[in-house]
XYZ file of N, CA and C in Angstrom:
528
model
N -9.763 -56.056 -47.809
C -10.213 -55.286 -48.938
C -11.168 -54.176 -48.505
N -12.086 -54.508 -47.598
C -13.020 -53.506 -47.117
C -12.273 -52.392 -46.386
N -11.166 -52.733 -45.718
C -10.373 -51.742 -45.000
C -9.809 -50.702 -45.964
N -9.346 -51.132 -47.160
C -8.787 -50.205 -48.152
C -9.851 -49.231 -48.646
N -11.079 -49.725 -48.898
C -12.166 -48.847 -49.327
C -12.511 -47.837 -48.236
N -12.514 -48.283 -46.983
C -12.780 -47.394 -45.862
C -11.688 -46.323 -45.776
N -10.429 -46.743 -45.978
C -9.300 -45.824 -45.913
C -9.404 -44.773 -47.027
N -9.786 -45.181 -48.235
C -9.976 -44.232 -49.349
C -11.090 -43.250 -49.037
N -12.181 -43.749 -48.480
C -13.313 -42.878 -48.150
C -12.898 -41.829 -47.115
N -12.151 -42.262 -46.095
C -11.666 -41.322 -45.073
C -10.728 -40.297 -45.704
N -9.857 -40.737 -46.621
C -8.934 -39.825 -47.301
C -9.695 -38.775 -48.089
N -10.735 -39.205 -48.817
C -11.528 -38.268 -49.611
C -12.263 -37.279 -48.713
N -12.824 -37.772 -47.619
C -13.518 -36.885 -46.679
C -12.538 -35.884 -46.088
N -11.341 -36.353 -45.748
C -10.313 -35.449 -45.212
C -9.913 -34.387 -46.214
N -9.753 -34.777 -47.489
C -9.392 -33.821 -48.532
C -10.487 -32.781 -48.714
N -11.730 -33.225 -48.736
C -12.847 -32.298 -48.865
C -12.877 -31.344 -47.668
N -12.626 -31.857 -46.488
C -12.591 -31.003 -45.296
C -11.482 -29.965 -45.364
N -10.289 -30.389 -45.792
C -9.168 -29.456 -45.917
C -9.487 -28.393 -46.955
N -10.024 -28.794 -48.112
C -10.384 -27.821 -49.142
C -11.453 -26.863 -48.635
N -12.382 -27.367 -47.835
C -13.407 -26.494 -47.275
C -12.820 -25.461 -46.336
N -11.899 -25.887 -45.487
C -11.267 -24.949 -44.548
C -10.400 -23.953 -45.298
N -9.558 -24.438 -46.213
C -8.677 -23.561 -46.967
C -9.491 -22.661 -47.880
N -10.492 -23.224 -48.544
C -11.352 -22.420 -49.404
C -12.094 -21.367 -48.612
N -12.405 -21.656 -47.358
C -13.066 -20.681 -46.503
C -12.195 -19.480 -46.211
N -10.886 -19.630 -46.398
C -9.979 -18.509 -46.218
C -9.956 -17.625 -47.452
N -10.640 -18.059 -48.485
C -10.610 -17.328 -49.745
C -11.643 -16.226 -49.786
N -12.105 -15.961 -50.958
C -13.051 -14.878 -51.175
C -14.456 -15.403 -50.953
N -15.245 -14.643 -50.245
C -16.603 -15.038 -49.911
C -17.438 -15.238 -51.161
N -18.336 -16.189 -51.130
C -19.220 -16.426 -52.270
C -20.613 -15.849 -52.024
N -20.745 -14.963 -51.052
C -22.058 -14.405 -50.736
C -22.487 -13.324 -51.707
N -21.547 -12.838 -52.530
C -21.882 -11.755 -53.450
C -21.698 -10.395 -52.823
N -21.441 -10.357 -51.521
C -21.196 -9.076 -50.853
C -19.806 -8.576 -51.224
N -19.678 -7.280 -51.325
C -18.386 -6.688 -51.613
C -17.623 -6.625 -50.302
N -16.496 -7.320 -50.223
C -15.777 -7.391 -48.966
C -14.279 -7.406 -49.202
N -13.526 -7.255 -48.115
C -12.083 -7.410 -48.136
C -11.756 -8.540 -47.170
N -10.670 -9.273 -47.418
C -10.327 -10.429 -46.613
C -8.934 -10.283 -46.052
N -8.788 -10.522 -44.759
C -7.522 -10.316 -44.081
C -7.020 -11.650 -43.541
N -5.816 -12.037 -43.949
C -5.178 -13.245 -43.447
C -3.676 -13.013 -43.401
N -3.011 -13.360 -42.342
C -1.560 -13.326 -42.272
C -0.925 -11.990 -42.594
N -1.418 -10.940 -42.009
C -0.913 -9.605 -42.318
C 0.519 -9.416 -41.825
N 1.266 -8.601 -42.533
C 2.627 -8.243 -42.145
C 2.605 -6.826 -41.587
N 3.652 -6.429 -40.857
C 3.662 -5.084 -40.285
C 3.501 -4.003 -41.355
N 2.805 -2.947 -40.989
C 2.584 -1.825 -41.903
C 3.902 -1.160 -42.259
N 3.946 -0.552 -43.430
C 5.123 0.181 -43.873
C 4.747 1.656 -44.009
N 4.369 2.237 -42.900
C 3.906 3.624 -42.893
C 4.938 4.594 -43.446
N 6.229 4.310 -43.223
C 7.262 5.246 -43.680
C 7.220 5.442 -45.190
N 6.789 4.456 -45.954
C 6.683 4.589 -47.409
C 5.490 5.447 -47.820
N 4.490 5.515 -46.952
C 3.272 6.265 -47.270
C 3.335 7.730 -46.825
N 4.277 8.034 -45.930
C 4.368 9.391 -45.395
C 4.744 10.377 -46.490
N 4.078 11.509 -46.494
C 4.401 12.580 -47.421
C 3.812 12.431 -48.814
N 3.060 11.362 -49.080
C 2.460 11.199 -50.403
C 1.243 12.119 -50.510
N 1.220 12.947 -51.552
C 0.058 13.784 -51.834
C -0.800 13.019 -52.841
N -1.825 12.339 -52.360
C -2.643 11.470 -53.197
C -3.403 12.253 -54.257
N -3.596 13.553 -54.062
C -4.276 14.368 -55.071
C -3.421 14.543 -56.324
N -2.112 14.321 -56.217
C -1.207 14.491 -57.354
C -0.834 13.168 -58.021
N -1.362 12.065 -57.523
C -1.027 10.745 -58.069
C -1.983 10.431 -59.222
N -1.424 10.021 -60.355
C -2.244 9.634 -61.505
C -3.025 8.365 -61.230
N -4.125 8.215 -61.936
C -5.001 7.054 -61.752
C -4.802 6.081 -62.906
N -4.599 4.801 -62.563
C -4.503 3.724 -63.547
C -5.840 3.003 -63.559
N -6.483 2.951 -64.712
C -7.791 2.302 -64.821
C -7.626 0.843 -65.227
N -8.377 -0.010 -64.555
C -8.344 -1.450 -64.785
C -9.779 -1.930 -64.968
N -9.983 -2.823 -65.921
C -11.292 -3.431 -66.145
C -11.220 -4.892 -65.698
N -12.195 -5.315 -64.893
C -12.333 -6.723 -64.502
C -13.497 -7.295 -65.297
N -13.190 -8.312 -66.109
C -14.243 -8.941 -66.898
C -13.797 -10.328 -67.357
N -14.769 -11.208 -67.496
C -14.510 -12.566 -67.997
C -13.372 -13.256 -67.256
N -13.315 -13.106 -65.936
C -12.302 -13.727 -65.085
C -10.883 -13.250 -65.382
N -10.734 -12.093 -65.974
C -9.426 -11.520 -66.287
C -9.416 -10.035 -65.956
N -8.239 -9.451 -66.071
C -8.074 -8.023 -65.883
C -7.561 -7.437 -67.182
N -8.021 -6.240 -67.509
C -7.568 -5.531 -68.706
C -6.980 -4.206 -68.266
N -5.734 -3.934 -68.503
C -4.740 -4.793 -69.124
C -4.346 -5.925 -68.168
N -3.767 -7.006 -68.706
C -3.416 -8.138 -67.853
C -2.057 -7.995 -67.161
N -1.217 -7.073 -67.623
C 0.115 -6.904 -67.051
C 0.287 -5.457 -66.593
N 0.790 -5.298 -65.359
C 0.999 -3.979 -64.771
C 2.444 -3.863 -64.332
N 3.048 -2.717 -64.591
C 4.422 -2.464 -64.153
C 4.405 -1.254 -63.239
N 4.990 -1.429 -62.066
C 5.092 -0.358 -61.084
C 6.565 -0.156 -60.747
N 6.910 1.050 -60.332
C 8.282 1.367 -59.955
C 8.363 1.439 -58.437
N 9.321 0.708 -57.870
C 9.496 0.696 -56.416
C 9.647 2.120 -55.892
N 8.908 2.426 -54.830
C 8.970 3.725 -54.182
C 7.997 4.756 -54.727
N 7.285 4.433 -55.801
C 6.346 5.369 -56.417
C 4.908 5.056 -55.977
N 4.097 6.100 -55.709
C 2.694 5.865 -55.332
C 1.801 5.633 -56.555
N 0.739 4.853 -56.338
C -0.203 4.526 -57.418
C -1.623 4.520 -56.887
N -2.548 4.782 -57.804
C -3.979 4.605 -57.537
C -4.523 3.729 -58.660
N -5.092 2.587 -58.284
C -5.747 1.703 -59.256
C -7.252 1.838 -59.093
N -7.938 2.195 -60.166
C -9.395 2.161 -60.193
C -9.792 0.915 -60.953
N -10.427 -0.030 -60.263
C -10.820 -1.296 -60.878
C -12.328 -1.286 -61.049
N -12.769 -1.430 -62.296
C -14.203 -1.438 -62.596
C -14.611 -2.835 -63.041
N -15.622 -3.380 -62.391
C -16.199 -4.660 -62.774
C -17.312 -4.367 -63.778
N -17.102 -4.722 -65.036
C -18.102 -4.463 -66.067
C -19.031 -5.660 -66.280
N -18.768 -6.756 -65.589
C -19.585 -7.962 -65.727
C -20.887 -7.852 -64.932
N -21.812 -8.748 -65.259
C -23.059 -8.861 -64.513
C -22.930 -9.757 -63.293
N -21.716 -10.275 -63.038
C -21.438 -11.120 -61.876
C -20.256 -10.519 -61.117
N -20.093 -10.934 -59.870
C -18.982 -10.439 -59.057
C -17.648 -10.878 -59.655
N -16.651 -10.040 -59.527
C -15.274 -10.363 -59.878
C -14.446 -10.236 -58.612
N -13.267 -10.808 -58.624
C -12.425 -10.824 -57.441
C -10.984 -10.511 -57.806
N -10.295 -9.889 -56.882
C -8.850 -9.738 -57.013
C -8.258 -10.529 -55.854
N -7.645 -11.656 -56.166
C -6.966 -12.452 -55.152
C -5.479 -12.343 -55.452
N -4.760 -11.517 -54.669
C -3.333 -11.256 -54.893
C -2.640 -11.012 -53.560
N -2.632 -12.016 -52.662
C -2.094 -11.787 -51.326
C -0.626 -11.384 -51.308
N 0.187 -11.973 -52.156
C 1.613 -11.609 -52.153
C 1.803 -10.159 -52.553
N 1.071 -9.714 -53.559
C 1.173 -8.330 -54.007
C 0.618 -7.377 -52.951
N -0.581 -7.655 -52.469
C -1.252 -6.738 -51.539
C -0.599 -6.686 -50.164
N 0.082 -7.769 -49.757
C 0.689 -7.797 -48.426
C 2.194 -7.593 -48.440
N 2.864 -7.932 -49.539
C 4.323 -7.851 -49.565
C 4.862 -6.932 -50.656
N 4.162 -6.851 -51.773
C 4.645 -6.063 -52.904
C 4.420 -4.575 -52.749
N 3.453 -4.196 -51.925
C 3.105 -2.783 -51.784
C 2.941 -2.393 -50.320
N 3.055 -1.093 -50.083
C 2.627 -0.516 -48.813
C 1.225 0.010 -49.098
N 0.227 -0.669 -48.590
C -1.166 -0.359 -48.898
C -1.639 0.837 -48.080
N -2.087 1.871 -48.764
C -2.635 3.054 -48.085
C -4.099 2.819 -47.735
N -4.916 2.472 -48.763
C -6.343 2.264 -48.515
C -7.001 1.564 -49.691
N -8.184 1.030 -49.406
C -9.052 0.451 -50.429
C -10.424 1.064 -50.222
N -10.963 1.599 -51.303
C -12.302 2.189 -51.251
C -13.209 1.356 -52.128
N -14.278 0.847 -51.543
C -15.244 0.029 -52.266
C -16.445 0.909 -52.579
N -16.662 1.153 -53.871
C -17.768 2.023 -54.281
C -17.592 3.414 -53.706
N -18.649 3.942 -53.133
C -18.614 5.276 -52.532
C -18.402 5.243 -51.024
N -18.064 4.076 -50.495
C -17.879 3.955 -49.046
C -16.600 4.660 -48.604
N -16.452 4.795 -47.315
C -15.245 5.389 -46.734
C -14.049 4.470 -47.018
N -12.883 5.017 -47.439
C -11.713 4.167 -47.669
C -11.321 3.414 -46.401
N -10.957 2.144 -46.561
C -10.544 1.308 -45.435
C -9.036 1.098 -45.504
N -8.428 0.916 -44.347
C -6.990 0.660 -44.292
C -6.761 -0.735 -43.725
N -5.540 -1.198 -43.799
C -5.197 -2.518 -43.286
C -4.589 -3.348 -44.387
N -4.450 -4.610 -44.139
C -3.857 -5.479 -45.145
C -4.871 -6.538 -45.549
N -4.856 -6.901 -46.818
C -5.854 -7.824 -47.361
C -5.192 -8.851 -48.265
N -5.883 -9.948 -48.481
C -5.475 -10.965 -49.446
C -6.211 -10.794 -50.762
N -7.468 -10.375 -50.656
C -8.287 -10.265 -51.852
C -9.450 -9.326 -51.645
N -10.065 -8.960 -52.755
C -11.186 -8.025 -52.733
C -12.256 -8.542 -53.679
N -13.500 -8.565 -53.218
C -14.644 -8.935 -54.067
C -15.276 -7.652 -54.576
N -15.542 -7.620 -55.887
C -16.124 -6.447 -56.520
C -17.500 -6.825 -57.064
N -18.525 -6.163 -56.552
C -19.884 -6.453 -57.007
C -20.032 -6.169 -58.496
N -21.049 -6.775 -59.130
C -21.294 -6.500 -60.549
C -21.515 -5.011 -60.789
N -20.977 -4.527 -61.896
C -21.176 -3.142 -62.350
C -20.789 -2.121 -61.287
N -19.692 -2.369 -60.571
C -19.239 -1.424 -59.542
C -17.733 -1.229 -59.635
N -17.209 -0.338 -58.787
C -15.789 0.019 -58.832
C -15.167 -0.029 -57.449
N -13.846 -0.226 -57.439
C -13.058 -0.072 -56.221
C -11.838 0.785 -56.553
N -11.251 1.382 -55.536
C -10.034 2.182 -55.699
C -9.009 1.678 -54.685
N -7.801 1.366 -55.180
C -6.711 0.895 -54.330
C -5.581 1.908 -54.404
N -5.150 2.431 -53.241
C -4.024 3.369 -53.176
C -2.860 2.673 -52.482
N -1.674 2.745 -53.101
C -0.507 2.083 -52.535
C 0.777 2.708 -53.048
N 1.868 2.375 -52.362
C 3.213 2.694 -52.839
C 3.877 1.362 -53.131
N 4.433 1.218 -54.350
C 5.134 -0.021 -54.708
C 6.332 -0.175 -53.778
N 6.474 -1.334 -53.134
C 7.460 -1.488 -52.065
C 8.560 -2.497 -52.370
N 8.219 -3.690 -52.736
C 9.203 -4.761 -52.902
C 9.218 -5.261 -54.339
N 10.405 -5.260 -54.934
C 10.550 -5.697 -56.313
C 10.153 -7.163 -56.445
N 9.534 -7.482 -57.588
C 9.167 -8.862 -57.838
C 8.045 -8.980 -58.834
N 7.667 -10.231 -59.090
C 6.553 -10.568 -59.972
C 5.456 -11.168 -59.104
N 4.260 -10.608 -59.199
C 3.145 -11.026 -58.352
C 1.945 -11.361 -59.231
N 1.354 -12.531 -59.013
C 0.185 -12.932 -59.789
C -1.091 -12.521 -59.081
N -2.097 -12.175 -59.893
C -3.427 -11.846 -59.386
C -4.421 -12.787 -60.056
N -5.346 -13.293 -59.280
C -6.349 -14.215 -59.789
C -7.723 -13.599 -59.619
N -8.611 -13.872 -60.557
C -10.001 -13.453 -60.453
C -10.781 -14.722 -60.137
N -10.870 -15.029 -58.841
C -11.419 -16.318 -58.438
C -12.062 -16.246 -57.066
N -12.960 -17.176 -56.802
C -13.507 -17.340 -55.458
C -12.868 -18.529 -54.759
N -12.053 -19.305 -55.487
C -11.374 -20.467 -54.939
C -9.874 -20.349 -55.217
N -9.139 -19.569 -54.426
C -7.747 -19.263 -54.736
C -6.764 -20.414 -54.579
N -7.153 -21.518 -53.995
C -6.193 -22.585 -53.730
C -6.349 -23.799 -54.646
N -7.137 -23.671 -55.709
C -7.290 -24.780 -56.638
C -6.070 -24.797 -57.560
N -5.402 -25.940 -57.687
C -4.207 -26.014 -58.539
C -4.527 -25.715 -60.007
N -3.533 -25.245 -60.721
C -3.574 -25.017 -62.166
C -4.589 -23.964 -62.594
N -4.827 -22.961 -61.752
C -5.697 -21.869 -62.148
C -4.962 -20.945 -63.096
N -5.699 -20.350 -64.000
C -5.101 -19.369 -64.899
C -4.959 -18.040 -64.168
N -3.847 -17.376 -64.406
C -3.618 -16.072 -63.812
C -4.490 -15.047 -64.515
N -5.156 -14.179 -63.745
C -5.986 -13.118 -64.321
C -5.174 -11.884 -64.660
N -4.027 -11.711 -64.008
C -3.163 -10.563 -64.252
C -1.849 -10.735 -63.529
N -0.848 -9.966 -63.935
C 0.464 -10.024 -63.313
C 0.904 -8.608 -62.969
N 1.379 -8.427 -61.727
C 1.898 -7.146 -61.259
C 3.411 -7.269 -61.114
N 4.148 -6.374 -61.738
C 5.603 -6.320 -61.591
C 5.957 -5.070 -60.819
N 6.823 -5.203 -59.833
C 7.403 -4.053 -59.154
C 8.871 -4.042 -59.549
N 9.257 -3.017 -60.286
C 10.611 -2.893 -60.820
C 11.407 -1.872 -60.022
N 12.747 -1.989 -60.060
C 13.568 -0.977 -59.391
C 13.510 0.330 -60.181
N 13.730 1.464 -59.505
C 13.828 2.726 -60.247
C 15.024 2.650 -61.193
N 14.889 3.268 -62.348
C 15.977 3.262 -63.327
C 16.500 4.687 -63.480
N 17.685 4.946 -62.972
C 18.263 6.286 -63.042
C 18.374 6.767 -64.501
N 18.017 8.018 -64.702
C 18.128 8.615 -66.034
C 16.935 8.357 -66.923
N 16.012 7.503 -66.500
C 14.804 7.208 -67.301
C 13.644 7.943 -66.656
N 13.010 8.886 -67.382
C 11.881 9.609 -66.779
C 10.708 8.667 -66.519
N 10.019 8.878 -65.401
C 8.838 8.078 -65.055
C 7.624 8.668 -65.744
N 6.622 7.839 -65.980
C 5.380 8.316 -66.628
C 4.644 9.272 -65.744
């Protein structure tokens, strides 16, 4: 009987350890505005070539109450976008969307506040209270991608903060 209790205790300690390691791959809880890189895929520079970012319209997004406003975004494959995300809360907000940021788009850059835009691939972005970030990308791979506003991205049954759709171009339909 004592062996079973010992076995349960070891199982719980192991689970806590795994959650700690996996959670450590998530978004930092230090409150610092940062980007997180894990499991990057090769860059898709060919999709970014020739884009005149000065002519790309800006889509404004509000991060508040663990959600994004609007909660649903539709992008057209092959088209460039600029997302300006403003955190209106008094606490940090996060965008945890590794599938979208690494596979759904060809990421040009992420600018945090007034800092120099950074390039590379990320899983998530922490946004300080009352601040903004800018994400420039070209929609690359069709699909449905979930985004979470969380510091613990691997907890089961989390509510989605937003959904990004990358749709195929539709011939004969003018783009916005």
